[in-house]
Tab-separated table of C-alpha atoms in Angstrom:
chain	number	residue	atom	x	y	z
A	1	MET	CA	-30.406	-25.799	-17.005
A	2	ALA	CA	-26.662	-27.180	-17.397
A	3	ALA	CA	-24.550	-27.504	-14.215
A	4	SER	CA	-21.741	-25.993	-16.135
A	5	ARG	CA	-22.728	-22.458	-16.555
A	6	ARG	CA	-23.669	-20.179	-13.981
A	7	PRO	CA	-27.375	-19.672	-13.245
A	8	THR	CA	-29.061	-16.475	-14.725
A	9	LEU	CA	-32.080	-14.366	-13.914
A	10	ALA	CA	-34.607	-15.749	-16.551
A	11	ASP	CA	-33.268	-18.984	-14.889
A	12	VAL	CA	-34.150	-17.842	-11.377
A	13	ALA	CA	-37.748	-16.541	-13.668
A	14	ARG	CA	-37.890	-20.227	-15.399
A	15	GLU	CA	-37.670	-21.398	-11.227
A	16	VAL	CA	-40.769	-19.124	-10.224
A	17	GLY	CA	-43.196	-19.246	-12.658
A	18	VAL	CA	-42.824	-15.268	-13.525
A	19	SER	CA	-41.343	-12.809	-15.620
A	20	ALA	CA	-37.424	-11.982	-15.366
A	21	LYS	CA	-38.619	-8.458	-14.974
A	22	THR	CA	-40.396	-9.290	-12.053
A	23	VAL	CA	-37.566	-10.945	-10.185
A	24	SER	CA	-35.599	-7.805	-11.115
A	25	ARG	CA	-37.926	-5.701	-8.697
A	26	VAL	CA	-37.619	-8.425	-6.029
A	27	LEU	CA	-34.201	-8.009	-6.268
A	28	ASN	CA	-33.964	-4.636	-6.546
A	29	GLU	CA	-36.632	-3.557	-4.638
A	30	ASP	CA	-38.409	-1.574	-7.833
A	31	GLY	CA	-41.717	-2.118	-7.734
A	32	PRO	CA	-44.621	-3.300	-6.852
A	33	VAL	CA	-44.800	-7.085	-6.017
A	34	SER	CA	-46.390	-9.442	-3.504
A	35	ALA	CA	-45.344	-10.613	-0.377
A	36	GLN	CA	-45.930	-14.090	-1.607
A	37	THR	CA	-44.443	-13.149	-4.520
A	38	ARG	CA	-40.877	-11.910	-3.115
A	39	GLU	CA	-40.633	-14.826	-1.326
A	40	HIS	CA	-41.182	-17.208	-3.971
A	41	VAL	CA	-37.989	-15.745	-6.100
A	42	LEU	CA	-35.994	-15.025	-3.056
A	43	ALA	CA	-36.446	-18.848	-2.519
A	44	ALA	CA	-35.396	-19.656	-5.976
A	45	VAL	CA	-32.706	-17.038	-5.634
A	46	ALA	CA	-31.049	-19.060	-3.443
A	47	LYS	CA	-31.677	-22.365	-4.658
A	48	LEU	CA	-29.563	-21.538	-7.731
A	49	GLY	CA	-27.623	-19.855	-6.260
A	50	PHE	CA	-28.316	-16.806	-8.308
A	51	GLN	CA	-25.524	-13.433	-8.441
A	52	PRO	CA	-27.026	-10.201	-9.209
A	53	ASN	CA	-24.742	-8.800	-11.866
A	54	LEU	CA	-24.183	-5.393	-9.741
A	55	MET	CA	-22.330	-3.810	-12.360
A	56	ALA	CA	-24.365	-3.831	-14.687
A	57	ARG	CA	-27.250	-2.970	-12.928
A	58	ASN	CA	-25.490	0.147	-11.193
A	59	MET	CA	-24.651	0.961	-14.974
A	60	ARG	CA	-28.029	1.171	-15.567
A	61	VAL	CA	-29.629	2.408	-12.565
A	62	GLY	CA	-26.366	5.234	-13.064
A	63	GLY	CA	-25.516	4.693	-9.302
A	64	PRO	CA	-22.263	3.429	-8.197
A	65	ASP	CA	-20.687	0.126	-7.451
A	66	THR	CA	-20.628	-0.753	-3.781
A	67	THR	CA	-16.731	-1.819	-4.339
A	68	ILE	CA	-13.482	0.342	-3.421
A	69	GLY	CA	-10.526	-0.324	-5.867
A	70	LEU	CA	-7.219	-0.454	-4.871
A	71	VAL	CA	-4.475	0.070	-6.352
A	72	ILE	CA	-0.875	-1.208	-4.771
A	73	PRO	CA	2.602	-2.041	-6.033
A	74	ASP	CA	2.823	-5.145	-5.064
A	75	LEU	CA	0.494	-8.127	-3.821
A	76	ALA	CA	3.662	-9.516	-2.446
A	77	ASN	CA	4.720	-7.200	-0.124
A	78	PRO	CA	3.509	-8.241	3.208
A	79	PHE	CA	3.618	-4.105	4.312
A	80	PHE	CA	0.558	-3.371	1.219
A	81	GLY	CA	-0.641	-6.466	2.490
A	82	ALA	CA	-1.301	-5.180	5.873
A	83	VAL	CA	-2.405	-1.913	4.500
A	84	ALA	CA	-5.114	-3.460	2.151
A	85	ARG	CA	-6.540	-5.877	5.252
A	86	ALA	CA	-6.567	-2.362	7.465
A	87	ILE	CA	-8.666	-0.504	4.479
A	88	GLU	CA	-11.201	-4.201	3.793
A	89	ASP	CA	-11.915	-4.265	7.052
A	90	THR	CA	-12.996	-0.256	7.709
A	91	VAL	CA	-15.095	-0.191	4.889
A	92	ARG	CA	-16.025	-3.545	4.933
A	93	GLU	CA	-19.164	-2.448	7.919
A	94	ARG	CA	-20.689	0.204	5.672
A	95	GLY	CA	-21.243	-2.702	3.229
A	96	LEU	CA	-18.083	-2.175	1.040
A	97	THR	CA	-15.939	-4.414	-0.749
A	98	LEU	CA	-12.552	-4.194	-1.713
A	99	LEU	CA	-11.228	-5.100	-5.402
A	100	MET	CA	-7.313	-4.674	-5.482
A	101	GLY	CA	-4.293	-4.882	-8.171
A	102	SER	CA	-0.955	-4.415	-8.694
A	103	SER	CA	0.510	-2.381	-10.983
A	104	ALA	CA	3.752	-3.128	-10.119
A	105	ASP	CA	4.921	0.354	-9.463
A	106	ASP	CA	3.828	0.374	-13.915
A	107	PRO	CA	2.161	4.002	-14.557
A	108	ASP	CA	0.761	2.718	-17.605
A	109	ARG	CA	-0.370	-1.025	-15.960
A	110	GLU	CA	-1.959	1.800	-13.231
A	111	ARG	CA	-3.995	3.575	-15.582
A	112	ALA	CA	-5.085	0.439	-16.983
A	113	LEU	CA	-5.855	-0.850	-13.240
A	114	THR	CA	-7.773	3.130	-12.452
A	115	ASP	CA	-9.556	3.220	-16.105
A	116	LYS	CA	-11.081	-0.367	-15.320
A	117	PHE	CA	-11.612	0.329	-11.843
A	118	LEU	CA	-13.185	3.684	-13.110
A	119	ALA	CA	-15.346	1.752	-15.999
A	120	ARG	CA	-16.726	-0.667	-13.058
A	121	ARG	CA	-18.033	2.597	-11.189
A	122	VAL	CA	-16.380	1.953	-8.511
A	123	SER	CA	-17.777	3.761	-4.922
A	124	ILE	CA	-14.032	4.103	-3.404
A	125	LEU	CA	-10.669	5.097	-5.708
A	126	ILE	CA	-7.615	4.166	-3.392
A	127	VAL	CA	-3.861	4.076	-5.299
A	128	VAL	CA	-0.555	4.002	-4.472
A	129	PRO	CA	1.324	5.679	-7.017
A	130	SER	CA	3.766	4.742	-9.299
A	131	VAL	CA	7.225	6.580	-9.997
A	132	GLY	CA	6.224	8.521	-13.172
A	133	ALA	CA	2.836	8.277	-13.300
A	134	ASP	CA	0.916	11.450	-14.296
A	135	HIS	CA	-2.577	11.492	-12.169
A	136	SER	CA	-3.894	14.041	-13.868
A	137	HIS	CA	-6.780	12.057	-16.021
A	138	LEU	CA	-9.062	11.339	-12.593
A	139	THR	CA	-9.317	15.050	-12.673
A	140	SER	CA	-13.120	14.896	-14.248
A	141	HIS	CA	-14.045	12.172	-11.553
A	142	ARG	CA	-12.540	14.172	-8.628
A	143	THR	CA	-14.526	16.943	-9.925
A	144	ALA	CA	-18.139	14.667	-10.024
A	145	GLY	CA	-17.242	13.752	-6.020
A	146	LEU	CA	-15.622	10.108	-6.627
A	147	PRO	CA	-13.331	10.209	-3.351
A	148	ILE	CA	-10.118	9.396	-5.015
A	149	VAL	CA	-7.255	8.652	-1.846
A	150	PHE	CA	-3.398	8.441	-2.278
A	151	LEU	CA	-1.717	6.351	-0.023
A	152	ASP	CA	2.390	5.701	1.022
A	153	ARG	CA	3.418	8.206	-1.885
A	154	PRO	CA	1.479	11.692	-2.488
A	155	GLY	CA	0.179	12.138	-6.180
A	156	VAL	CA	0.680	13.891	-9.591
A	157	GLY	CA	-1.178	16.541	-11.699
A	158	LEU	CA	-4.354	15.357	-8.941
A	159	PRO	CA	-5.387	17.901	-5.912
A	160	THR	CA	-6.331	14.745	-3.633
A	161	ASP	CA	-6.067	13.724	-0.023
A	162	SER	CA	-2.736	11.189	0.816
A	163	ILE	CA	-2.323	9.690	3.741
A	164	VAL	CA	1.859	9.042	4.701
A	165	SER	CA	4.355	7.702	6.821
A	166	SER	CA	6.677	10.407	8.231
A	167	ASN	CA	9.643	9.088	6.476
A	168	ARG	CA	12.454	12.132	6.668
A	169	ALA	CA	11.703	12.239	10.073
A	170	GLY	CA	11.700	8.231	11.008
A	171	ALA	CA	14.292	7.733	8.846
A	172	GLN	CA	16.281	10.968	10.161
A	173	GLU	CA	15.858	8.743	13.616
A	174	GLY	CA	16.885	6.087	12.239
A	175	VAL	CA	20.320	6.994	11.557
A	176	ALA	CA	21.200	9.197	14.231
A	177	HIS	CA	20.458	6.014	17.265
A	178	LEU	CA	23.306	4.612	13.964
A	179	ILE	CA	25.591	7.672	15.419
A	180	ALA	CA	24.678	8.118	19.169
A	181	HIS	CA	26.382	4.391	19.098
A	182	GLY	CA	30.000	5.818	18.212
A	183	HIS	CA	29.168	4.918	13.679
A	184	ARG	CA	30.399	7.387	11.999
A	185	ARG	CA	30.386	5.202	8.721
A	186	ILE	CA	26.823	4.652	7.521
A	187	GLY	CA	25.772	3.404	4.528
A	188	PHE	CA	22.374	3.726	2.930
A	189	VAL	CA	20.415	0.899	0.825
A	190	GLY	CA	17.873	2.279	-0.973
A	191	ASP	CA	14.923	0.626	-3.368
A	192	LEU	CA	14.991	1.589	-6.766
A	193	PRO	CA	14.101	3.484	-8.728
A	194	VAL	CA	15.714	6.665	-7.227
A	195	LYS	CA	12.707	9.331	-8.048
A	196	LEU	CA	10.487	7.402	-5.924
A	197	TYR	CA	8.773	9.476	-3.229
A	198	THR	CA	9.650	7.186	0.093
A	199	ARG	CA	13.291	6.714	-1.124
A	200	ARG	CA	14.148	10.524	-1.631
A	201	GLU	CA	12.371	10.894	1.757
A	202	ARG	CA	14.448	8.495	3.388
A	203	LEU	CA	17.356	9.294	1.907
A	204	ALA	CA	16.592	12.871	2.777
A	205	GLY	CA	16.580	11.873	6.498
A	206	TYR	CA	19.345	9.931	6.346
A	207	ARG	CA	21.327	13.231	5.490
A	208	ALA	CA	19.769	15.294	7.560
A	209	ALA	CA	20.927	13.176	10.183
A	210	LEU	CA	24.639	13.581	8.999
A	211	ARG	CA	24.143	17.392	8.833
A	212	ALA	CA	23.502	17.189	12.305
A	213	ALA	CA	26.408	15.158	13.719
A	214	ASP	CA	28.562	17.450	11.297
A	215	LEU	CA	29.573	14.226	9.273
A	216	PRO	CA	30.185	14.441	5.968
A	217	HIS	CA	27.955	13.225	2.811
A	218	ASP	CA	29.611	10.007	1.368
A	219	ARG	CA	27.978	9.180	-1.273
A	220	SER	CA	30.152	5.914	-2.665
A	221	LEU	CA	28.180	4.616	1.066
A	222	VAL	CA	24.825	5.117	-0.693
A	223	ALA	CA	23.708	2.240	-2.522
A	224	ASN	CA	20.821	0.756	-4.453
A	225	ALA	CA	19.067	-2.019	-5.755
A	226	HIS	CA	15.634	-3.629	-6.723
A	227	ASP	CA	14.778	-6.655	-4.607
A	228	GLN	CA	16.156	-9.008	-2.045
A	229	PRO	CA	19.179	-10.810	-4.052
A	230	GLY	CA	20.183	-6.265	-5.460
A	231	ALA	CA	20.412	-5.341	-1.424
A	232	GLU	CA	22.308	-8.433	-1.094
A	233	ALA	CA	24.975	-7.744	-3.637
A	234	ALA	CA	24.856	-3.801	-2.669
A	235	THR	CA	25.697	-4.973	1.021
A	236	ALA	CA	28.904	-6.714	0.126
A	237	GLN	CA	30.296	-3.534	-2.040
A	238	LEU	CA	30.001	-1.955	0.865
A	239	LEU	CA	31.592	-3.659	2.874
A	240	GLU	CA	34.284	-4.509	0.163
A	241	LEU	CA	34.925	-0.746	0.238
A	242	ALA	CA	38.257	0.322	1.170
A	243	ASP	CA	37.217	2.571	3.989
A	244	PRO	CA	33.888	0.135	4.582
A	245	PRO	CA	30.427	1.550	6.484
A	246	THR	CA	30.332	-0.013	10.543
A	247	ALA	CA	26.652	0.629	10.381
A	248	LEU	CA	23.905	-0.164	7.853
A	249	PHE	CA	20.551	1.799	7.240
A	250	ALA	CA	18.178	-0.203	5.171
A	251	GLY	CA	16.268	1.684	2.958
A	252	ASN	CA	12.025	-0.904	3.350
A	253	ASN	CA	12.197	-4.203	4.253
A	254	ILE	CA	13.252	-5.719	1.165
A	255	MET	CA	16.517	-4.451	1.092
A	256	ALA	CA	16.960	-5.155	5.091
A	257	LEU	CA	16.696	-8.859	4.038
A	258	GLY	CA	18.932	-7.971	1.381
A	259	ILE	CA	21.491	-6.514	4.158
A	260	VAL	CA	20.630	-9.128	7.101
A	261	ALA	CA	21.423	-12.152	5.122
A	262	GLU	CA	24.531	-10.799	3.279
A	263	LEU	CA	24.757	-10.202	6.617
A	264	ALA	CA	24.968	-13.609	7.626
A	265	ARG	CA	25.872	-15.354	4.497
A	266	SER	CA	29.518	-13.557	5.611
A	267	LYS	CA	29.611	-14.139	9.197
A	268	ARG	CA	29.803	-10.344	9.780
A	269	LYS	CA	28.275	-10.012	13.309
A	270	ASP	CA	30.522	-6.469	13.803
A	271	VAL	CA	27.888	-4.238	11.518
A	272	ALA	CA	25.394	-2.467	13.156
A	273	VAL	CA	21.713	-2.705	11.123
A	274	VAL	CA	18.750	-0.244	11.857
A	275	ALA	CA	15.834	-0.982	9.166
A	276	PHE	CA	13.001	0.923	7.332
A	277	ASP	CA	9.735	-1.713	7.829
A	278	ASP	CA	9.584	-3.348	10.334
A	279	VAL	CA	10.207	-7.473	9.365
A	280	SER	CA	8.709	-10.741	10.024
A	281	LEU	CA	10.391	-12.013	12.570
A	282	ALA	CA	12.890	-9.804	12.943
A	283	GLU	CA	13.021	-10.669	16.806
A	284	ALA	CA	13.706	-14.090	15.672
A	285	LEU	CA	17.282	-13.189	14.422
A	286	GLU	CA	20.683	-12.675	15.913
A	287	PRO	CA	21.076	-9.927	16.832
A	288	ALA	CA	17.096	-9.055	16.864
A	289	LEU	CA	16.760	-6.990	13.803
A	290	THR	CA	16.686	-2.718	14.859
A	291	VAL	CA	13.338	-1.069	13.153
A	292	ILE	CA	11.424	1.945	12.699
A	293	ALA	CA	8.275	1.144	12.341
A	294	GLN	CA	6.029	2.657	10.207
A	295	ASP	CA	2.458	2.013	10.947
A	296	PRO	CA	0.749	0.290	7.718
A	297	GLU	CA	-3.030	-0.777	9.353
A	298	GLU	CA	-3.184	3.114	10.074
A	299	LEU	CA	-1.918	3.942	7.018
A	300	GLY	CA	-4.995	1.627	5.512
A	301	ARG	CA	-7.566	3.215	8.315
A	302	ASN	CA	-6.784	6.772	7.737
A	303	ALA	CA	-6.622	6.073	4.151
A	304	ALA	CA	-10.735	4.317	4.559
A	305	ALA	CA	-12.168	6.659	6.824
A	306	THR	CA	-10.311	9.817	4.591
A	307	ALA	CA	-12.482	8.592	1.381
A	308	LEU	CA	-15.264	7.478	3.113
A	309	ALA	CA	-16.047	10.979	5.093
A	310	ARG	CA	-15.321	12.438	1.282
A	311	LEU	CA	-18.545	9.471	-0.070
A	312	ASP	CA	-20.444	11.318	3.105
A	313	GLY	CA	-20.221	15.064	1.494
A	314	ASP	CA	-16.795	16.537	2.982
A	315	CYS	CA	-16.159	18.946	0.657
A	316	SER	CA	-13.125	20.810	2.866
A	317	ARG	CA	-9.399	21.184	0.634
A	318	ALA	CA	-7.754	17.817	0.112
A	319	ARG	CA	-4.727	17.221	2.794
A	320	THR	CA	-2.032	15.310	3.384
A	321	ILE	CA	-2.107	13.268	6.865
A	322	THR	CA	1.521	12.192	8.204
A	323	VAL	CA	1.675	8.342	10.230
A	324	PRO	CA	3.875	8.870	13.179
A	325	THR	CA	6.714	5.642	12.911
A	326	GLN	CA	8.129	4.266	15.900
A	327	LEU	CA	12.060	3.427	16.689
A	328	ILE	CA	12.298	0.095	17.914
A	329	VAL	CA	15.158	-1.228	19.590
A	330	ARG	CA	15.706	-5.489	18.772
A	331	GLY	CA	19.761	-5.101	19.362
A	332	SER	CA	21.201	-4.935	15.654
A	333	GLY	CA	21.164	-0.421	15.945
A	334	GLU	CA	23.009	-1.019	19.429
A	335	GLN	CA	26.069	-3.295	17.998
A	336	PRO	CA	29.177	-0.207	19.204
A	337	ALA	CA	31.019	0.451	16.805
A	338	PRO	CA	34.328	-0.421	16.444
A	339	LYS	CA	37.379	1.406	18.855
A	340	LEU	CA	40.338	3.289	16.525
């Protein structure tokens, strides 16, 4: 056998001196095979390093694969990395393997990924929906019993389970924290696109906090960015206003990094900051970053547990599970507003 190619079922059969059908029976535990033959086949499999094609087998017998398909927007975002790790840890106990792909928040790319996962007959499909995506094409799969769970954001066109954070309440708590320290001009730096569910919910929480404190909603204090350099530029523009904000609320961890970088570059330590999402090394910053922390591990565990319950026959109505956020006080959000 050439070393440049992967061993096949026929190679195992040739090594043992039996038919390929016999090898298949051993590997699939399907049909009568003597104990001695089984032992020889398994020894040859180990010797040659043969890996069965589970996808082909499952398609042949009409059963599901032993994999879970997970579609996330960004593989580089540590938040989604933590979510994926929690899902993987949970499903591993059931002998399931996690397959993951990035949609880049593109509906067409998301559709292509879900189609690929469906083609290999995944046991569970978990999706972080892209803005503008229509998930009605998954209806027949959901009706046929495939567990489908939306994560971080609800989907569109498909009534199924969703696991989300308390985005609105968390943002309201963070902005109220700034107001409690005397701030009346509070900027909001949110991510794009503006129709993103989490962005809309957090902006709504920001506005609710202002309303509760009888403060006006000044549209000039709301800025948008897609990445860290954009957040830096947005922060600089806010600070250049004739009546600039004395505090900033970051819509997510990427926006927070941009805000912190711009404040450090401009040597501004007088601006208070609260971020939605925790940030790596937040405690090492000066001042340490106050955050509204999501619980990505709990989001992942809930998504996996909900999907596994559906896999085990739970036919109750679709539900939305909201995972609470937590205010973590570290110093940046407690910077008092300057006295007039």
